[in-house]
PDB file of C-alpha atoms in Angstrom:
ATOM      1  CA  MET A   1       8.835   4.132 -16.819  1.00 80.00           C
ATOM      2  CA  PHE A   2      12.077   2.756 -15.370  1.00 91.00           C
ATOM      3  CA  ASP A   3      13.738  -0.441 -16.510  1.00 95.00           C
ATOM      4  CA  LYS A   4      13.204  -3.342 -14.107  1.00 96.00           C
ATOM      5  CA  GLU A   5      16.792  -4.620 -14.220  1.00 96.00           C
ATOM      6  CA  TYR A   6      18.121  -1.088 -13.683  1.00 97.00           C
ATOM      7  CA  LEU A   7      16.048  -0.633 -10.527  1.00 97.00           C
ATOM      8  CA  TYR A   8      16.930  -4.005  -9.013  1.00 97.00           C
ATOM      9  CA  ASP A   9      20.604  -3.341  -9.760  1.00 97.00           C
ATOM     10  CA  LYS A  10      20.349  -0.058  -7.850  1.00 97.00           C
ATOM     11  CA  PHE A  11      18.627  -1.846  -4.986  1.00 97.00           C
ATOM     12  CA  ASN A  12      21.308  -4.532  -4.777  1.00 97.00           C
ATOM     13  CA  LYS A  13      24.059  -1.895  -4.870  1.00 97.00           C
ATOM     14  CA  HIS A  14      22.357   0.199  -2.141  1.00 97.00           C
ATOM     15  CA  MET A  15      22.103   3.281  -4.335  1.00 98.00           C
ATOM     16  CA  PRO A  16      19.730   6.208  -3.610  1.00 98.00           C
ATOM     17  CA  PHE A  17      16.208   6.063  -5.083  1.00 98.00           C
ATOM     18  CA  THR A  18      13.906   8.889  -6.141  1.00 97.00           C
ATOM     19  CA  ASP A  19      10.198   8.712  -5.305  1.00 97.00           C
ATOM     20  CA  GLU A  20       9.317   7.667  -8.860  1.00 97.00           C
ATOM     21  CA  GLU A  21      11.967   4.959  -8.859  1.00 98.00           C
ATOM     22  CA  CYS A  22      10.559   3.575  -5.603  1.00 98.00           C
ATOM     23  CA  GLU A  23       7.084   3.556  -7.085  1.00 97.00           C
ATOM     24  CA  TRP A  24       8.193   1.539 -10.113  1.00 98.00           C
ATOM     25  CA  LEU A  25      10.361  -0.767  -7.995  1.00 98.00           C
ATOM     26  CA  THR A  26       7.423  -1.706  -5.764  1.00 97.00           C
ATOM     27  CA  TYR A  27       5.240  -2.253  -8.835  1.00 96.00           C
ATOM     28  CA  TYR A  28       7.783  -4.674 -10.320  1.00 96.00           C
ATOM     29  CA  GLU A  29       8.126  -6.356  -6.921  1.00 95.00           C
ATOM     30  CA  SER A  30       4.351  -6.824  -6.722  1.00 93.00           C
ATOM     31  CA  LEU A  31       4.366  -8.852  -9.924  1.00 91.00           C
ATOM     32  CA  ILE A  32       6.562 -11.486  -8.262  1.00 88.00           C
ATOM     33  CA  SER A  33       3.517 -12.337  -6.135  1.00 73.00           C
ATOM     34  CA  ARG A  34       2.086 -14.250  -9.093  1.00 63.00           C
ATOM     35  CA  THR A  35       4.699 -16.986  -8.667  1.00 59.00           C
ATOM     36  CA  ASP A  36       4.149 -17.521  -4.940  1.00 54.00           C
ATOM     37  CA  LYS A  37       2.018 -20.273  -3.421  1.00 52.00           C
ATOM     38  CA  ASP A  38      -0.179 -17.693  -1.731  1.00 48.00           C
ATOM     39  CA  HIS A  39      -1.293 -16.523  -5.146  1.00 48.00           C
ATOM     40  CA  GLU A  40      -2.669 -19.716  -6.589  1.00 50.00           C
ATOM     41  CA  LYS A  41      -6.019 -17.905  -6.620  1.00 55.00           C
ATOM     42  CA  ASP A  42      -6.282 -15.080  -9.156  1.00 57.00           C
ATOM     43  CA  THR A  43      -8.389 -13.056  -6.737  1.00 66.00           C
ATOM     44  CA  ASP A  44      -5.437 -12.330  -4.442  1.00 75.00           C
ATOM     45  CA  PRO A  45      -4.110  -8.784  -4.954  1.00 83.00           C
ATOM     46  CA  LEU A  46      -0.557  -8.249  -6.190  1.00 89.00           C
ATOM     47  CA  VAL A  47       1.242  -6.001  -3.699  1.00 92.00           C
ATOM     48  CA  GLY A  48       4.788  -4.684  -3.446  1.00 94.00           C
ATOM     49  CA  ALA A  49       6.269  -2.579  -0.647  1.00 96.00           C
ATOM     50  CA  ALA A  50       9.586  -0.972   0.240  1.00 97.00           C
ATOM     51  CA  LEU A  51      11.193   0.916   3.119  1.00 98.00           C
ATOM     52  CA  ARG A  52      13.537   3.758   2.112  1.00 98.00           C
ATOM     53  CA  ASP A  53      15.867   5.320   4.680  1.00 98.00           C
ATOM     54  CA  ALA A  54      16.731   8.978   5.283  1.00 97.00           C
ATOM     55  CA  ASN A  55      19.519   8.738   2.691  1.00 97.00           C
ATOM     56  CA  HIS A  56      16.969   7.579   0.093  1.00 98.00           C
ATOM     57  CA  ILE A  57      18.393   4.051  -0.006  1.00 98.00           C
ATOM     58  CA  VAL A  58      15.841   1.228  -0.196  1.00 98.00           C
ATOM     59  CA  ARG A  59      16.853  -1.073   2.647  1.00 98.00           C
ATOM     60  CA  TYR A  60      13.903  -3.479   2.658  1.00 97.00           C
ATOM     61  CA  LEU A  61      11.744  -4.782  -0.188  1.00 96.00           C
ATOM     62  CA  SER A  62       8.918  -7.319  -0.177  1.00 95.00           C
ATOM     63  CA  HIS A  63       5.801  -8.552  -1.925  1.00 91.00           C
ATOM     64  CA  ARG A  64       2.729 -10.374  -0.690  1.00 84.00           C
ATOM     65  CA  ALA A  65       3.722 -13.818   0.653  1.00 71.00           C
ATOM     66  CA  SER A  66       7.444 -13.119   0.159  1.00 66.00           C
ATOM     67  CA  GLY A  67       7.890 -14.162   3.789  1.00 60.00           C
ATOM     68  CA  GLN A  68       5.584 -16.528   5.633  1.00 62.00           C
ATOM     69  CA  GLU A  69       2.648 -17.747   3.553  1.00 61.00           C
ATOM     70  CA  GLY A  70      -0.345 -15.429   3.862  1.00 63.00           C
ATOM     71  CA  ASN A  71       1.605 -12.425   5.106  1.00 80.00           C
ATOM     72  CA  HIS A  72       0.968  -9.077   3.495  1.00 87.00           C
ATOM     73  CA  ALA A  73       3.886  -7.183   1.955  1.00 90.00           C
ATOM     74  CA  GLU A  74       3.942  -4.495   4.646  1.00 92.00           C
ATOM     75  CA  TYR A  75       3.660  -7.074   7.431  1.00 90.00           C
ATOM     76  CA  THR A  76       6.704  -8.885   6.037  1.00 91.00           C
ATOM     77  CA  LEU A  77       8.686  -5.628   5.926  1.00 94.00           C
ATOM     78  CA  PHE A  78       7.999  -4.566   9.500  1.00 94.00           C
ATOM     79  CA  ILE A  79       7.681  -7.886  11.324  1.00 91.00           C
ATOM     80  CA  GLU A  80      10.048 -10.207   9.451  1.00 91.00           C
ATOM     81  CA  GLN A  81      12.661  -8.015   7.752  1.00 94.00           C
ATOM     82  CA  ALA A  82      12.990  -4.858   9.852  1.00 93.00           C
ATOM     83  CA  SER A  83      11.944  -6.146  13.284  1.00 91.00           C
ATOM     84  CA  GLY A  84      13.892  -4.343  16.015  1.00 92.00           C
ATOM     85  CA  ILE A  85      15.318  -1.778  13.567  1.00 94.00           C
ATOM     86  CA  ASP A  86      15.004   1.932  14.342  1.00 95.00           C
ATOM     87  CA  LEU A  87      13.012   3.193  11.353  1.00 96.00           C
ATOM     88  CA  THR A  88      13.243   6.889  12.206  1.00 96.00           C
ATOM     89  CA  GLY A  89      13.473   8.834   8.948  1.00 96.00           C
ATOM     90  CA  TYR A  90      12.262   5.917   6.849  1.00 97.00           C
ATOM     91  CA  GLU A  91       9.453   6.180   4.312  1.00 98.00           C
ATOM     92  CA  LEU A  92       7.138   3.372   3.226  1.00 98.00           C
ATOM     93  CA  PHE A  93       6.123   2.819  -0.390  1.00 98.00           C
ATOM     94  CA  THR A  94       3.265   0.364  -0.973  1.00 97.00           C
ATOM     95  CA  THR A  95       1.319  -0.309  -4.157  1.00 95.00           C
ATOM     96  CA  LEU A  96      -1.958  -0.974  -2.311  1.00 93.00           C
ATOM     97  CA  GLU A  97      -3.570   0.812   0.622  1.00 92.00           C
ATOM     98  CA  PRO A  98      -2.697  -1.014   3.890  1.00 91.00           C
ATOM     99  CA  CYS A  99      -5.377  -3.245   5.426  1.00 89.00           C
ATOM    100  CA  VAL A 100      -7.273  -2.490   8.634  1.00 88.00           C
ATOM    101  CA  ASP A 101      -7.806  -4.558  11.784  1.00 82.00           C
ATOM    102  CA  ASP A 102     -11.351  -5.808  11.338  1.00 75.00           C
ATOM    103  CA  VAL A 103     -10.692  -6.979   7.767  1.00 71.00           C
ATOM    104  CA  ARG A 104      -7.387  -8.782   8.317  1.00 61.00           C
ATOM    105  CA  SER A 105      -8.270 -12.396   7.542  1.00 56.00           C
ATOM    106  CA  SER A 106      -5.103 -14.200   8.691  1.00 58.00           C
ATOM    107  CA  ILE A 107      -2.963 -14.120  11.821  1.00 59.00           C
ATOM    108  CA  GLY A 108      -1.261 -10.959  12.990  1.00 65.00           C
ATOM    109  CA  ALA A 109      -2.150  -7.306  13.333  1.00 82.00           C
ATOM    110  CA  SER A 110      -3.287  -5.239  10.369  1.00 89.00           C
ATOM    111  CA  CYS A 111      -0.710  -3.441   8.256  1.00 92.00           C
ATOM    112  CA  SER A 112      -2.192  -0.030   9.137  1.00 94.00           C
ATOM    113  CA  SER A 113      -1.828  -0.606  12.882  1.00 93.00           C
ATOM    114  CA  ILE A 114       1.736  -1.904  12.485  1.00 93.00           C
ATOM    115  CA  ILE A 115       2.722   1.124  10.427  1.00 95.00           C
ATOM    116  CA  ALA A 116       1.085   3.549  12.867  1.00 94.00           C
ATOM    117  CA  LYS A 117       3.061   2.050  15.766  1.00 94.00           C
ATOM    118  CA  SER A 118       6.387   2.270  13.933  1.00 95.00           C
ATOM    119  CA  GLU A 119       8.779   5.215  13.621  1.00 94.00           C
ATOM    120  CA  VAL A 120       7.817   5.645   9.956  1.00 96.00           C
ATOM    121  CA  LYS A 121       6.100   8.996   9.509  1.00 91.00           C
ATOM    122  CA  LYS A 122       5.508   9.099   5.748  1.00 96.00           C
ATOM    123  CA  VAL A 123       3.691   6.566   3.564  1.00 96.00           C
ATOM    124  CA  HIS A 124       3.358   6.600  -0.224  1.00 96.00           C
ATOM    125  CA  ILE A 125       0.300   4.665  -1.472  1.00 94.00           C
ATOM    126  CA  GLY A 126      -0.207   3.459  -5.035  1.00 93.00           C
ATOM    127  CA  ILE A 127      -3.984   2.933  -5.144  1.00 90.00           C
ATOM    128  CA  PHE A 128      -6.803   2.647  -2.662  1.00 87.00           C
ATOM    129  CA  ASP A 129      -8.012  -0.849  -1.866  1.00 85.00           C
ATOM    130  CA  PRO A 130     -11.013  -1.644  -4.109  1.00 80.00           C
ATOM    131  CA  ASN A 131     -12.471  -3.762  -1.301  1.00 79.00           C
ATOM    132  CA  PRO A 132     -15.306  -1.567   0.082  1.00 77.00           C
ATOM    133  CA  GLN A 133     -14.506  -2.872   3.579  1.00 78.00           C
ATOM    134  CA  VAL A 134     -11.052  -1.295   3.354  1.00 80.00           C
ATOM    135  CA  CYS A 135     -11.227   1.508   0.769  1.00 82.00           C
ATOM    136  CA  ALA A 136      -9.988   4.783   2.339  1.00 83.00           C
ATOM    137  CA  ARG A 137     -10.158   3.322   5.861  1.00 88.00           C
ATOM    138  CA  GLY A 138      -6.489   2.353   5.934  1.00 89.00           C
ATOM    139  CA  TYR A 139      -5.593   5.783   4.589  1.00 90.00           C
ATOM    140  CA  LEU A 140      -7.789   7.515   7.154  1.00 89.00           C
ATOM    141  CA  TYR A 141      -6.418   5.416  10.035  1.00 91.00           C
ATOM    142  CA  LEU A 142      -2.860   6.396   9.160  1.00 93.00           C
ATOM    143  CA  TYR A 143      -3.837  10.039   8.696  1.00 91.00           C
ATOM    144  CA  ILE A 144      -5.514  10.188  12.104  1.00 91.00           C
ATOM    145  CA  ASN A 145      -2.395   8.677  13.652  1.00 93.00           C
ATOM    146  CA  GLY A 146      -0.199  11.473  12.349  1.00 93.00           C
ATOM    147  CA  ILE A 147       1.292   9.774   9.304  1.00 93.00           C
ATOM    148  CA  ASP A 148       2.206  12.021   6.354  1.00 94.00           C
ATOM    149  CA  LEU A 149       0.506  10.533   3.295  1.00 93.00           C
ATOM    150  CA  CYS A 150       0.770  10.905  -0.443  1.00 92.00           C
ATOM    151  CA  THR A 151      -0.198   8.903  -3.517  1.00 91.00           C
ATOM    152  CA  TYR A 152       2.043   7.590  -6.283  1.00 94.00           C
ATOM    153  CA  SER A 153       2.639  10.229  -8.938  1.00 92.00           C
ATOM    154  CA  ALA A 154       4.930   8.660 -11.566  1.00 94.00           C
ATOM    155  CA  PRO A 155       3.266   8.880 -15.003  1.00 93.00           C
ATOM    156  CA  GLY A 156       1.200   5.772 -15.692  1.00 93.00           C
ATOM    157  CA  ILE A 157       2.100   3.980 -12.452  1.00 94.00           C
ATOM    158  CA  ARG A 158      -1.352   3.933 -10.871  1.00 91.00           C
ATOM    159  CA  GLU A 159      -2.890   2.573 -14.070  1.00 91.00           C
ATOM    160  CA  LYS A 160      -0.277  -0.209 -14.117  1.00 93.00           C
ATOM    161  CA  ILE A 161      -1.021  -1.138 -10.503  1.00 92.00           C
ATOM    162  CA  THR A 162      -4.775  -1.055 -11.090  1.00 89.00           C
ATOM    163  CA  ASN A 163      -4.501  -3.291 -14.153  1.00 88.00           C
ATOM    164  CA  SER A 164      -2.328  -5.793 -12.272  1.00 86.00           C
ATOM    165  CA  CYS A 165      -5.059  -6.097  -9.629  1.00 81.00           C
ATOM    166  CA  GLU A 166      -7.968  -6.157 -12.087  1.00 74.00           C
ATOM    167  CA  VAL A 167      -9.345  -9.559 -11.036  1.00 58.00           C
ATOM    168  CA  PHE A 168      -9.121  -8.657  -7.347  1.00 57.00           C
ATOM    169  CA  LYS A 169     -10.710  -5.274  -8.059  1.00 57.00           C
ATOM    170  CA  ASN A 170     -13.648  -6.844  -9.913  1.00 52.00           C
ATOM    171  CA  GLN A 171     -14.135  -9.395  -7.135  1.00 52.00           C
ATOM    172  CA  LYS A 172     -14.169  -6.819  -4.341  1.00 51.00           C
ATOM    173  CA  SER A 173     -15.689  -3.821  -6.086  1.00 52.00           C
ATOM    174  CA  ILE A 174     -18.857  -2.345  -4.628  1.00 46.00           C
ATOM    175  CA  ASN A 175     -20.348  -2.847  -8.102  1.00 47.00           C
ATOM    176  CA  ASN A 176     -20.005  -6.614  -7.710  1.00 48.00           C
ATOM    177  CA  PRO A 177     -23.132  -8.062  -6.020  1.00 44.00           C
ATOM    178  CA  ASN A 178     -20.996 -10.900  -4.600  1.00 47.00           C
ATOM    179  CA  SER A 179     -18.489  -8.600  -2.895  1.00 43.00           C
ATOM    180  CA  PRO A 180     -18.606  -8.137   0.906  1.00 44.00           C
ATOM    181  CA  VAL A 181     -21.307  -5.758   2.062  1.00 41.00           C
ATOM    182  CA  TYR A 182     -19.805  -2.648   3.616  1.00 42.00           C
ATOM    183  CA  PRO A 183     -21.878  -0.901   6.310  1.00 44.00           C
ATOM    184  CA  PHE A 184     -22.251   2.437   4.539  1.00 44.00           C
ATOM    185  CA  HIS A 185     -24.150   3.966   7.436  1.00 42.00           C
ATOM    186  CA  GLU A 186     -20.978   3.492   9.486  1.00 48.00           C
ATOM    187  CA  LEU A 187     -18.987   5.212   6.744  1.00 50.00           C
ATOM    188  CA  VAL A 188     -21.339   8.211   6.918  1.00 47.00           C
ATOM    189  CA  LEU A 189     -20.848   8.407  10.689  1.00 48.00           C
ATOM    190  CA  MET A 190     -17.084   8.165  10.246  1.00 53.00           C
ATOM    191  CA  VAL A 191     -17.080  10.912   7.619  1.00 53.00           C
ATOM    192  CA  ASN A 192     -19.070  13.210   9.896  1.00 49.00           C
ATOM    193  CA  ARG A 193     -16.762  12.448  12.813  1.00 49.00           C
ATOM    194  CA  TRP A 194     -13.605  13.039  10.826  1.00 54.00           C
ATOM    195  CA  LYS A 195     -14.850  15.555   8.271  1.00 51.00           C
ATOM    196  CA  ASN A 196     -11.774  17.763   8.622  1.00 49.00           C
ATOM    197  CA  TYR A 197      -9.512  14.874   7.726  1.00 52.00           C
ATOM    198  CA  ILE A 198     -11.732  13.853   4.836  1.00 54.00           C
ATOM    199  CA  PHE A 199     -11.751  17.441   3.584  1.00 51.00           C
ATOM    200  CA  ASN A 200      -7.953  17.522   3.550  1.00 52.00           C
ATOM    201  CA  ILE A 201      -7.857  14.236   1.645  1.00 54.00           C
ATOM    202  CA  TRP A 202     -10.325  15.616  -0.872  1.00 51.00           C
ATOM    203  CA  LEU A 203      -8.218  18.751  -1.351  1.00 48.00           C
ATOM    204  CA  HIS A 204      -5.312  16.556  -2.419  1.00 49.00           C
ATOM    205  CA  ASP A 205      -7.424  14.573  -4.903  1.00 46.00           C
ATOM    206  CA  ARG A 206      -7.250  11.431  -2.815  1.00 44.00           C
ATOM    207  CA  THR A 207     -10.579   9.703  -3.214  1.00 41.00           C
ATOM    208  CA  CYS A 208     -11.453   6.118  -4.039  1.00 43.00           C
ATOM    209  CA  ALA A 209     -12.785   7.155  -7.435  1.00 41.00           C
ATOM    210  CA  GLY A 210      -9.582   9.033  -8.205  1.00 42.00           C
ATOM    211  CA  SER A 211      -7.463   5.948  -7.707  1.00 42.00           C
ATOM    212  CA  TYR A 212      -8.663   4.127 -10.790  1.00 39.00           C
TER     213      TYR A 212
END
């Protein structure tokens, strides 16, 4: 675990970050979401995201609702902070799997589609979205669009992220009878259509069950 003040000091001084430092920085950034107006409801997920350049310097950092109210962390990074910037060589770190188009509830495109259209070619994901309407779909969408993907690997980081989103996870979990109903027959069709991609994800221990 890295000290919070140490990481933010490095960020403010534009110093290089390792992968593990980026993972902890985005986790700490996600916790700021609790103080924002958009998070008056406990069911909103806490999300932090960062863009690191080719020199391993974190240039942009955000959390859910850090920009316009209702905006996701990744949306704020790409649309509000880094709009018009050439992001070639940049990597994205996000604590929660990016959303997909048909689940995005507020204005704007989904985070997955925005990322896929950017110059960013590598995305680090903390945990899969526990919402059955999103779980693994954002990951798969990015994978199909040629994005290099990996999951957070710092010791204890995924457990920290999962615990911070516990209320959201319980609300959206497929084990909750009040959670949105996901069309599982469509998931089966998608798995059959993209079985090679799914197989590669499985080889790297990237399944919904493995995220918690």
